[in-house]
Short mmCIF file of C-alpha atoms and ligand atoms in Angstrom, two decimals:
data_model
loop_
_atom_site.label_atom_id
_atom_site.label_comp_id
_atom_site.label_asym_id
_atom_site.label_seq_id
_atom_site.Cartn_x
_atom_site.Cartn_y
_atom_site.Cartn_z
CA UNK K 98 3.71 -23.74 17.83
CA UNK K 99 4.74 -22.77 14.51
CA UNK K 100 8.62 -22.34 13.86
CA UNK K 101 10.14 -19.98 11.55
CA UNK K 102 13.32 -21.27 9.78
CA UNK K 103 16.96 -20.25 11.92
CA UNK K 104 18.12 -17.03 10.63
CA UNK K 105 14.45 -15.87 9.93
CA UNK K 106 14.81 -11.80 10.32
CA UNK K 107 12.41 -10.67 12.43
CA UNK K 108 12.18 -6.83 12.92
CA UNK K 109 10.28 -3.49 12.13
CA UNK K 110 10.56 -0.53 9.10
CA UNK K 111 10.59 2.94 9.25
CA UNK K 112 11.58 5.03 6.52
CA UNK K 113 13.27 8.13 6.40
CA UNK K 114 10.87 10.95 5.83
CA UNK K 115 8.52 9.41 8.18
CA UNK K 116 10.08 9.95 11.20
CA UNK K 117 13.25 11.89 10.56
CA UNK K 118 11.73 15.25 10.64
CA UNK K 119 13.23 18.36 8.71
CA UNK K 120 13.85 16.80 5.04
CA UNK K 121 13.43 20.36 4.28
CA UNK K 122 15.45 19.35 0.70
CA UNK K 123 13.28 16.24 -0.51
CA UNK K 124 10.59 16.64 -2.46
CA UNK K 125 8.09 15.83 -0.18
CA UNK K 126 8.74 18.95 1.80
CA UNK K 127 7.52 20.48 -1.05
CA UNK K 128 4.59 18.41 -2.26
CA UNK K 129 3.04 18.67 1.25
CA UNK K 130 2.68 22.22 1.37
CA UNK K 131 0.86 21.90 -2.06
CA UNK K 132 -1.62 18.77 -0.79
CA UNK K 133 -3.79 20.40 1.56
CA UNK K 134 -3.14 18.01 4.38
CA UNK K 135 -0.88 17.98 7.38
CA UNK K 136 2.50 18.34 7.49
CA UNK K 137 5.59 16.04 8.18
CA UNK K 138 7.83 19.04 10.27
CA UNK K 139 10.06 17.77 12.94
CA UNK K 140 8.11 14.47 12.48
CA UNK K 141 9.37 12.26 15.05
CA UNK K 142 12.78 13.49 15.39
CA UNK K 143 14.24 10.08 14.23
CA UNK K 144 16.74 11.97 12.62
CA UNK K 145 18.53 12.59 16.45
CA UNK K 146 16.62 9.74 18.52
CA UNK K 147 17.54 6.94 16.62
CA UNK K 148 19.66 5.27 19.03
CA UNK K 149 16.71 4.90 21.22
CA UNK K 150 14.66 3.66 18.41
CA UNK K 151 17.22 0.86 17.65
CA UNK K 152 17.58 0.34 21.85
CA UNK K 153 13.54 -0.25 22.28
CA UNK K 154 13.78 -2.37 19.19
CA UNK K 155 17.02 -4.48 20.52
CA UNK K 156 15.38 -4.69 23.84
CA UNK K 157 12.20 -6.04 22.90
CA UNK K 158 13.62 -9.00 21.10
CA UNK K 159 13.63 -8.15 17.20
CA UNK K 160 17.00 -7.97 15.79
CA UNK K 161 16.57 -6.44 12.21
CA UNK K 162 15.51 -3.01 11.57
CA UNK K 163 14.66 -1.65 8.02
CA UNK K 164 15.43 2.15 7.57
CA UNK K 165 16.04 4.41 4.71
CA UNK K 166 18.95 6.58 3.94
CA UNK K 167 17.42 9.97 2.64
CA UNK K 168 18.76 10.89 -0.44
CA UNK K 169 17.99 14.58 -0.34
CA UNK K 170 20.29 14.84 2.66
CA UNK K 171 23.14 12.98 1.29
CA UNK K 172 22.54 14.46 -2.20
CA UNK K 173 21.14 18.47 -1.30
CA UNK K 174 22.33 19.91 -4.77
CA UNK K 175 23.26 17.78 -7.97
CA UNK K 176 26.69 16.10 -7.70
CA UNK K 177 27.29 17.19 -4.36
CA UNK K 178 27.31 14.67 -1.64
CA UNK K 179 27.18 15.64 2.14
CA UNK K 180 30.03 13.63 4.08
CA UNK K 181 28.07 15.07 7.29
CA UNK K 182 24.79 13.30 6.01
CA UNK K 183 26.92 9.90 4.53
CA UNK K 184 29.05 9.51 8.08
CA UNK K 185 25.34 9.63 9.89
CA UNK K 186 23.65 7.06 8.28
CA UNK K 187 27.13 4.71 8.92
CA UNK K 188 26.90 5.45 12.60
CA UNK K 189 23.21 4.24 12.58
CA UNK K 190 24.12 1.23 10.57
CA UNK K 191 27.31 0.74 13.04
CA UNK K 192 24.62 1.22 16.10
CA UNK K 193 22.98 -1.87 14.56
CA UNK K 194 25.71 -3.73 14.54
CA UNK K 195 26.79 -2.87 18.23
CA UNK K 196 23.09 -3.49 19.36
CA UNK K 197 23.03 -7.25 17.58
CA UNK K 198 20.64 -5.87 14.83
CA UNK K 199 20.90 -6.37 11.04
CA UNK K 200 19.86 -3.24 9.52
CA UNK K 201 18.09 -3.53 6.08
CA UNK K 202 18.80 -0.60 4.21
CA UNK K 203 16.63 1.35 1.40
CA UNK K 204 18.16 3.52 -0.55
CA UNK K 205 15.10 5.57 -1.80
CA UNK K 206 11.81 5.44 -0.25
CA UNK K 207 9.39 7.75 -2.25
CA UNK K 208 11.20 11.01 -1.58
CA UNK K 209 13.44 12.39 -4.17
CA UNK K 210 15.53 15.39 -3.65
CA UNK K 211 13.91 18.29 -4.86
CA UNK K 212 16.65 19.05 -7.49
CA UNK K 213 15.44 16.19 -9.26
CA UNK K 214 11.87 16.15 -9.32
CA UNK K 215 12.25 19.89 -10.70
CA UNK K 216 14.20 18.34 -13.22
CA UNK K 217 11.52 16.04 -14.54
CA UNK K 218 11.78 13.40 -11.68
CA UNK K 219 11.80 9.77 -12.57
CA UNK K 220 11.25 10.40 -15.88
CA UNK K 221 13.46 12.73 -17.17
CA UNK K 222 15.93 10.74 -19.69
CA UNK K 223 18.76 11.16 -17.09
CA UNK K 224 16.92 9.91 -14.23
CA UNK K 225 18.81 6.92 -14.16
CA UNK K 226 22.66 8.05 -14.13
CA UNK K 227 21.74 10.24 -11.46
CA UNK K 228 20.08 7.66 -9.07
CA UNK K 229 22.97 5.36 -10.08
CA UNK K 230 25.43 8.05 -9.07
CA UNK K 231 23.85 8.66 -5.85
CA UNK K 232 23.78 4.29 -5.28
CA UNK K 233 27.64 4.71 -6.12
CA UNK K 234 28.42 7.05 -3.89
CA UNK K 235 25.76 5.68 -0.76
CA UNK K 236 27.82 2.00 -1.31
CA UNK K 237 30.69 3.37 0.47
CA UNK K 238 28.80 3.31 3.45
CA UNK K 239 27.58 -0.09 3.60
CA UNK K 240 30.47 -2.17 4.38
CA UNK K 241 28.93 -4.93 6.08
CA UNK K 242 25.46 -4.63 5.78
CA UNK K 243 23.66 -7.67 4.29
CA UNK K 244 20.26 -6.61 3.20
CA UNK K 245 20.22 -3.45 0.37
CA UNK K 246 16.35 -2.27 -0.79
CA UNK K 247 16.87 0.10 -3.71
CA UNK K 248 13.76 1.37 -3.94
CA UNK K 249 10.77 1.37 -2.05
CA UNK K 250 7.64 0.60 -3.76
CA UNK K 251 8.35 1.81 -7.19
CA UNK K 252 4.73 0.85 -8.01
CA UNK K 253 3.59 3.37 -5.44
CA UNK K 254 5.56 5.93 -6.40
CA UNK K 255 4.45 4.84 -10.16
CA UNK K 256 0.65 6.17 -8.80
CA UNK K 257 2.07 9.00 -6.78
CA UNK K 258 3.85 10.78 -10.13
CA UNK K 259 -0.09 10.25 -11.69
CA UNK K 260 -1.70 11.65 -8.68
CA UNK K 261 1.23 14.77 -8.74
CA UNK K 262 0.64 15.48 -11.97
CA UNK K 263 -3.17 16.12 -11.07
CA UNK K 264 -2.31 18.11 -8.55
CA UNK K 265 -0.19 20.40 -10.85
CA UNK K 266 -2.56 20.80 -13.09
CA UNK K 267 -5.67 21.08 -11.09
CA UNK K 268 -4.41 23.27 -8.11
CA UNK K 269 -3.74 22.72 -4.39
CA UNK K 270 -5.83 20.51 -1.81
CA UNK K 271 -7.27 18.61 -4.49
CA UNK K 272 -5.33 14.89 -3.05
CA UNK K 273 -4.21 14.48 0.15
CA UNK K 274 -2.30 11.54 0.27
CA UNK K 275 -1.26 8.26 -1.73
CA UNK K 276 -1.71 5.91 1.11
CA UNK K 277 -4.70 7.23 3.08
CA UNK K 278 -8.21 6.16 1.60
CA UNK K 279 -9.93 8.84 3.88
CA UNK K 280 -10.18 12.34 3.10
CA UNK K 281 -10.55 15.49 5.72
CA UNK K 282 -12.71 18.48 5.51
CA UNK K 283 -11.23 22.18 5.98
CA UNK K 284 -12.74 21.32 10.09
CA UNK K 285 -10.13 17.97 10.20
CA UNK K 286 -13.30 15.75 10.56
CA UNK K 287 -13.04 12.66 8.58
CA UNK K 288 -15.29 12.32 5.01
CA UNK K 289 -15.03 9.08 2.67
CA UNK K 290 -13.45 10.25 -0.34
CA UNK K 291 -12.59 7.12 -1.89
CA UNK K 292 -11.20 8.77 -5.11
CA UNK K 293 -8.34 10.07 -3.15
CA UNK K 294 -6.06 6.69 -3.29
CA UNK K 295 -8.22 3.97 -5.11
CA UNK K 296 -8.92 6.23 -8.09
CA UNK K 297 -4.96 7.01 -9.08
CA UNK K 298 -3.63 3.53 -8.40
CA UNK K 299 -5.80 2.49 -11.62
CA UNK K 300 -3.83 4.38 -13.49
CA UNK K 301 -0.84 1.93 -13.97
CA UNK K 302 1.12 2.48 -16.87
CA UNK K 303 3.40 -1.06 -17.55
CA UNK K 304 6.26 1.08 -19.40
CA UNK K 305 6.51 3.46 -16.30
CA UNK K 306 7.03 -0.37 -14.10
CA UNK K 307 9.51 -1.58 -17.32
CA UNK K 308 11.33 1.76 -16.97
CA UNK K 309 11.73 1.48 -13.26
CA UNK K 310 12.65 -1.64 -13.24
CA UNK K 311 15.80 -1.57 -15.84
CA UNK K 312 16.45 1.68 -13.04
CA UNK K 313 16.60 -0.63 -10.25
CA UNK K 314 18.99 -3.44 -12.07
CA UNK K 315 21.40 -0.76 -13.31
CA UNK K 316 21.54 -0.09 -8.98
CA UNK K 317 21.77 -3.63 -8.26
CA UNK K 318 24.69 -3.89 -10.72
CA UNK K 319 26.76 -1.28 -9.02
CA UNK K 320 25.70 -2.52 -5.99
CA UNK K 321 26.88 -6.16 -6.30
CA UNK K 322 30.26 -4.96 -7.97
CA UNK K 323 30.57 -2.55 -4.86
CA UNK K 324 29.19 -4.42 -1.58
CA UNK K 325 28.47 -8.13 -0.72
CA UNK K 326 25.06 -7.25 0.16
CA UNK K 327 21.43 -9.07 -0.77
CA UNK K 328 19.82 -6.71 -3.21
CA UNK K 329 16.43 -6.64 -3.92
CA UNK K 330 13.64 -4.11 -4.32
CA UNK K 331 10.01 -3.80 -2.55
CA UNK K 332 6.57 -3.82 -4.32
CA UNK K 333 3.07 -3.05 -3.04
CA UNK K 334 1.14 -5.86 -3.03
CA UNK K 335 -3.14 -5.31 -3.83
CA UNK K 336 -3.57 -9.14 -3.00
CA UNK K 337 -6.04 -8.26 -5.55
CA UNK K 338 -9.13 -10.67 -6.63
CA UNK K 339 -11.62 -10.52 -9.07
CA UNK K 340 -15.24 -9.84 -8.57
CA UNK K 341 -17.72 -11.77 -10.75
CA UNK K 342 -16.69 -10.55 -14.48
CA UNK K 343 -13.76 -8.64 -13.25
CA UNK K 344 -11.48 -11.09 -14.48
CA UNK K 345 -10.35 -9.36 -17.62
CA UNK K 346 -10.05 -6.25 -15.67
CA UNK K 347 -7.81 -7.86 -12.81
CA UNK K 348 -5.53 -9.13 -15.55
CA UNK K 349 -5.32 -5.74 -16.56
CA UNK K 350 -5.10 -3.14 -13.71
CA UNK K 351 -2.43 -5.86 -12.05
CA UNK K 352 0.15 -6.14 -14.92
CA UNK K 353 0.43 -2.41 -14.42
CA UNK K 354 0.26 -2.19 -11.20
CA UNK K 355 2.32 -5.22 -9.80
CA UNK K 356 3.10 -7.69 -12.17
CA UNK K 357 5.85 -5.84 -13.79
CA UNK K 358 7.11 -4.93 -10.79
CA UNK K 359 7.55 -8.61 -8.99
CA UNK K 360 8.65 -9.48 -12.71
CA UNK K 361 11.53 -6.71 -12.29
CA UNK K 362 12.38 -8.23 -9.20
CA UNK K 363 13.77 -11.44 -11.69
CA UNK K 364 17.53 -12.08 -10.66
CA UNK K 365 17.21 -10.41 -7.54
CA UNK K 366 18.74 -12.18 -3.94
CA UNK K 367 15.21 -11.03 -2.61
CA UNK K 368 11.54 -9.45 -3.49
CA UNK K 369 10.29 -7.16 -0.39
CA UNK K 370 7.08 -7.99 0.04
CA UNK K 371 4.57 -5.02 1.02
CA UNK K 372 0.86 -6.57 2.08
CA UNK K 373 -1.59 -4.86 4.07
CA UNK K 374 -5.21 -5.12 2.66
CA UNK K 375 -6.70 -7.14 -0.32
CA UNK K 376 -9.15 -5.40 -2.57
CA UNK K 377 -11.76 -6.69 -5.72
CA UNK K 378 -11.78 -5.62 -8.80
CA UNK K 379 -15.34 -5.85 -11.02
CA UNK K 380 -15.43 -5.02 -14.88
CA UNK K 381 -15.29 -1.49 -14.53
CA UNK K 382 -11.98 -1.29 -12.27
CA UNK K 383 -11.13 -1.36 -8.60
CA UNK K 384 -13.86 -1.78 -6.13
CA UNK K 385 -14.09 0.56 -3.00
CA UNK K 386 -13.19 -0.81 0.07
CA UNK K 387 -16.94 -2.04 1.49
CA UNK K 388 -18.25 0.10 4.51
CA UNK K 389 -17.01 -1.53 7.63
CA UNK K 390 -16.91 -1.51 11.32
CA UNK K 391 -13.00 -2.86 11.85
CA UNK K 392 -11.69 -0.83 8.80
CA UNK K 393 -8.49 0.74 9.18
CA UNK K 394 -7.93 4.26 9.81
CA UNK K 395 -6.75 4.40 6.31
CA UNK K 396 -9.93 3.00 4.85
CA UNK K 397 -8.77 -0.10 3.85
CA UNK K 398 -10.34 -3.36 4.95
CA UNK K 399 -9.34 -5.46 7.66
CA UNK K 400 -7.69 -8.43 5.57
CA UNK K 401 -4.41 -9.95 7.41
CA UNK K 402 -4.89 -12.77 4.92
CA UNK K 403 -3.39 -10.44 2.28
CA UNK K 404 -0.10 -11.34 3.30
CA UNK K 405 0.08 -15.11 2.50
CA UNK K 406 -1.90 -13.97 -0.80
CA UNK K 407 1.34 -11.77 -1.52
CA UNK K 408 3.58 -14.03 -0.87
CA UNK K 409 2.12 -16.28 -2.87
CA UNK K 410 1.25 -14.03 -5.74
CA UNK K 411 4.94 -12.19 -5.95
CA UNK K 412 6.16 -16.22 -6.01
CA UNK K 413 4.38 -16.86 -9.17
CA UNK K 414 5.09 -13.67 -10.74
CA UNK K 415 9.26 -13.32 -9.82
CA UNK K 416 9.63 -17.09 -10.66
CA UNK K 417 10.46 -17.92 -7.20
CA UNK K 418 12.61 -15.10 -6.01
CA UNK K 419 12.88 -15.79 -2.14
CA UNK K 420 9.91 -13.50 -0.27
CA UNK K 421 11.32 -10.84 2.12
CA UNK K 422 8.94 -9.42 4.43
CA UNK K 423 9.74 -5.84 3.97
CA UNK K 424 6.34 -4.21 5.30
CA UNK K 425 3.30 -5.89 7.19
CA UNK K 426 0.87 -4.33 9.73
CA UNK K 427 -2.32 -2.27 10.24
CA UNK K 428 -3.48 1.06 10.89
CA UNK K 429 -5.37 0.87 14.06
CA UNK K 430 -5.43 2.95 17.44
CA UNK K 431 -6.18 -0.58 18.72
CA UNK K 432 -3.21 -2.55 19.74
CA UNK K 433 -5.29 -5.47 20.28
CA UNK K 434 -6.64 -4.98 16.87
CA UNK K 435 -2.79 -4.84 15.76
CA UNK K 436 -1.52 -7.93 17.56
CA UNK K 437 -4.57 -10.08 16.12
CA UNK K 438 -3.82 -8.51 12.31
CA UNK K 439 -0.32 -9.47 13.13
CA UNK K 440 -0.38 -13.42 13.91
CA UNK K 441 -3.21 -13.94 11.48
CA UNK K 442 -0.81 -12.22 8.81
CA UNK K 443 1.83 -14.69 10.16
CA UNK K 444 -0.35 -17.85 10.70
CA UNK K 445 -0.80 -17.10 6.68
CA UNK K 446 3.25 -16.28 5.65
CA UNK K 447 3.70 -19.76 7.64
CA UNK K 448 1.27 -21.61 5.31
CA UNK K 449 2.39 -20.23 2.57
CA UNK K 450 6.39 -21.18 3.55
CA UNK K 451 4.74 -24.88 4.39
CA UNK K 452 3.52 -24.38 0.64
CA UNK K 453 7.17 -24.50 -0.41
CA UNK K 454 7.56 -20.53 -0.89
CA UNK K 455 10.80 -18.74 0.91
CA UNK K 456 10.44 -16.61 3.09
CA UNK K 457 13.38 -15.00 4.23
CA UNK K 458 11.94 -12.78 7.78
CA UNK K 459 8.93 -9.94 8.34
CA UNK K 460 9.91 -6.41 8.90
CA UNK K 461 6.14 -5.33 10.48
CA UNK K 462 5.39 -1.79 9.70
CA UNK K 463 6.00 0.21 11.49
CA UNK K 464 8.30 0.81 14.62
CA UNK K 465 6.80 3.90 14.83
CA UNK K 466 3.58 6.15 14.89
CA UNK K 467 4.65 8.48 12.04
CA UNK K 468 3.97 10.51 9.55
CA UNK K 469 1.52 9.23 7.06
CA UNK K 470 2.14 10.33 3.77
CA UNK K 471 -0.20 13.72 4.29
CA UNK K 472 -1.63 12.30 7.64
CA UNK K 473 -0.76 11.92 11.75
CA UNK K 474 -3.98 10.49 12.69
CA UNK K 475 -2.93 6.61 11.10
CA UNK K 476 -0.99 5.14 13.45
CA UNK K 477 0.67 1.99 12.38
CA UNK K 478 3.72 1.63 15.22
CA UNK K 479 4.56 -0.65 17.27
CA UNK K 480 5.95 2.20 19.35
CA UNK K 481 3.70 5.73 20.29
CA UNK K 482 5.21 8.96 19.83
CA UNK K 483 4.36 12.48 21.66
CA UNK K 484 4.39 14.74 18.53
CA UNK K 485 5.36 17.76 21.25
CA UNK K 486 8.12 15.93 23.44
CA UNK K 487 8.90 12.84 21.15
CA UNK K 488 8.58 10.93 24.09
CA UNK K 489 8.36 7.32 22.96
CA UNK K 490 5.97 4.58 24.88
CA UNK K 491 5.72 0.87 23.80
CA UNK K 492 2.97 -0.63 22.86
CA UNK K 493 1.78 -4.24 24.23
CA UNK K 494 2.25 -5.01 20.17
CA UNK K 495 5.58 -4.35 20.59
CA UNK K 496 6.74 -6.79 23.54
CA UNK K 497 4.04 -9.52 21.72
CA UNK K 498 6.09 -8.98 18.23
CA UNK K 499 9.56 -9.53 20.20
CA UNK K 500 8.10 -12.82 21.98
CA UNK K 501 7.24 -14.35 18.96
CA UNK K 502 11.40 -13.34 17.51
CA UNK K 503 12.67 -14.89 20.49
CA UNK K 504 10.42 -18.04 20.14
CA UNK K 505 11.42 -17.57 16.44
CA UNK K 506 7.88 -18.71 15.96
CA UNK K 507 4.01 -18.41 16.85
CA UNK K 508 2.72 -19.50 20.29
O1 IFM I 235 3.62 4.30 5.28
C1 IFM I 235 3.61 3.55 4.11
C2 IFM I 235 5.03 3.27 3.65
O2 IFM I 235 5.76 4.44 3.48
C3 IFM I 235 4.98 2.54 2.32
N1 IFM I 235 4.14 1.38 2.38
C4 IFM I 235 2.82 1.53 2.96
C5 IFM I 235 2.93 2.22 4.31
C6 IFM I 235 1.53 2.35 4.97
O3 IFM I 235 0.65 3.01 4.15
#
């Protein structure tokens, strides 16, 4: 049996637009209507079940839960902050508390209010005083929490602006989604369209990752003055290799991509690790995800050993900033296939740790089926949801995940 150290967190993430349903201010409201793919509506009406999301969590055995705060709510027109919205997101941090769960809180997970992405988004030259106005005002709800995630995969969201600003200027339906490798015909049937995801993440510009990185620290600043929390941010890990002669061209495509962003992580009480899939890269750039049988439903290849890879890679490039779990799992409708990805993933965080790299817990994503940047049909939860009733059944993966918390380690 393999034993995690005591106060490992062991949990599951969500994030706000996913499952809240009705972010009818955030940016993504917007963008999906222009993608041409499905829509995120009353999602899975998080928003008002969250109590039994926490409960099914608590009950299973994990005892952290990673959710964001949605900054369009608490932030609907510039300078105006919604009390309502702010005394919400306390009362689910306070149900954590009651329930024996540490919440882990992001502040911004890829939506933006809508206000500010007409007003040139992340890069307009006051993009920073406004996110560190919104961080000001969001810290006076965190008394007590431990674990603070700025941002969500800036790098992501680095891709996402690319990908937007093809979609601007080329016209609707043209991308469907950052995260899903798959794309659908007008029918809904499936069709590879590999372009749709691979093709924009090789578009990493390093002063976009520099700029969001001096973003985050200004947040972390105001956060440490304001709250005795652990502040870190999260980056999408490739677990990138290179193909023969794609050496020059890993070095490359990964400073832009990642390595700026584990290097921004420098200082930091914690780096959120985000590992899913690993992926080549030959002379000429990324290589598609190879034709497989156990692919994932969002085209990516089956590869739980992309997590210790991760760990291992975000260890190197942060200069040892301790390794938080922040998102781990597999889109499958398989829950066997999800349990297997799970402990492999683990057996490979563990011999990393065993390497001498901290680890401070896994957050597997996600708690829920949800919405899918674009997409229903990926389901990555640990927990089903009718999209009519928002009935909510547990998967096997779920009571497996909460054995292994309470044995604080792998069978
Ligand atoms: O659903 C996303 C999440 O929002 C960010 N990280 C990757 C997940 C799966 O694609």
């Amino acid at each position: 049996m393999t034993n995690f150290p005591s106060g490992f967190l062991w949990g599951a993430a969500t994030a706000g637009h996913q499952i809240e349903g009705n972010n009818v201010n955030s940016d993504w409201w917007a963008r999906e209507q222009l993608m041409g793919a499905e829509l995120s509506l009353d999602a899975c009406d998080s928003y008002h079940r969250y109590r039994e999301d926490i409960t099914l969590l608590a009950q299973a055995g994990l005892t952290a839960y990673r959710f964001s705060v949605e900054w369009s709510r608490i932030e609907p027109l510039p300078g105006h902050f919604s009390n309502a919205e702010l005394a919400h997101y306390r009362r689910m941090i306070e149900f954590c508390f009651d329930n024996g769960v540490t919440p882990v809180v992001t502040l911004q997970h890829f939506t933006t209010p809508q206000w500010f992405a007409a007003a040139g988004g992340w890069l307009a030259p006051d993009a920073a005083e406004k996110f560190h106005r919104y961080v000001e005002r969001v810290s006076t709800i965190l008394d007590g929490v431990e674990w603070v995630v700025t941002m969500n995969e800036p790098n992501m969201q680095a891709a996402i602006m690319t990908a937007m600003r093809r979609v601007e200027a080329e016209g609707a339906g043209k991308w469907q989604s950052p995260t899903v490798d798959v794309a659908f015909d007008d029918a809904g049937a499936e069709k590879p369209a590999k372009k749709t995801h691979s093709e924009f993440l090789a578009y990493a510009d390093p002063e976009i990752g520099r700029m969001f990185a001096r973003i985050h620290q200004g947040a972390r600043d105001i956060l440490r003055e304001r709250t005795s929390a652990k502040v870190g941010w999260t980056v999408a890990a490739g677990a990138l290799t290179a193909a023969p002669g794609g050496e020059e061209k890993l070095r490359e495509i990964r400073l832009g991509k990642e390595d700026v962003y584990w290097e921004g992580s420098r200082g930091d009480d914690f780096v959120g690790v985000q590992a899913y899939s690993s992926q080549q890269v030959d002379a000429d750039g990324l290589v598609p995800h190879p034709e497989r049988p156990d692919n994932t439903l969002v085209g990516t290849s089956y590869r739980p050993d992309s997590l210790g890879m991760a760990v291992r890679h975000a260890w190197e490039m942060s200069g040892g900033v301790p390794a938080l779990v922040t998102e781990n799992g597999i889109a499958t409708a398989d829950d066997s296939q999800r349990i297997r990805y799970a402990a492999e993933a683990l057996q490979g965080l563990d011999d990393a740790r065993a390497d001498g790299i901290a680890v401070l817990g896994y957050l597997h994503w996600s708690l829920l089926d949800n919405f899918e940047w674009g997409h229903w049909a990926p389901t990555f939860g640990l927990i089903a949801v009718d999209r009519e009733s928002f009935v909510r059944t547990p998967k096997p993966s779920l009571a497996w995940l909460g054995g292994v918390a309470k044995r604080n380690g792998l069978a």
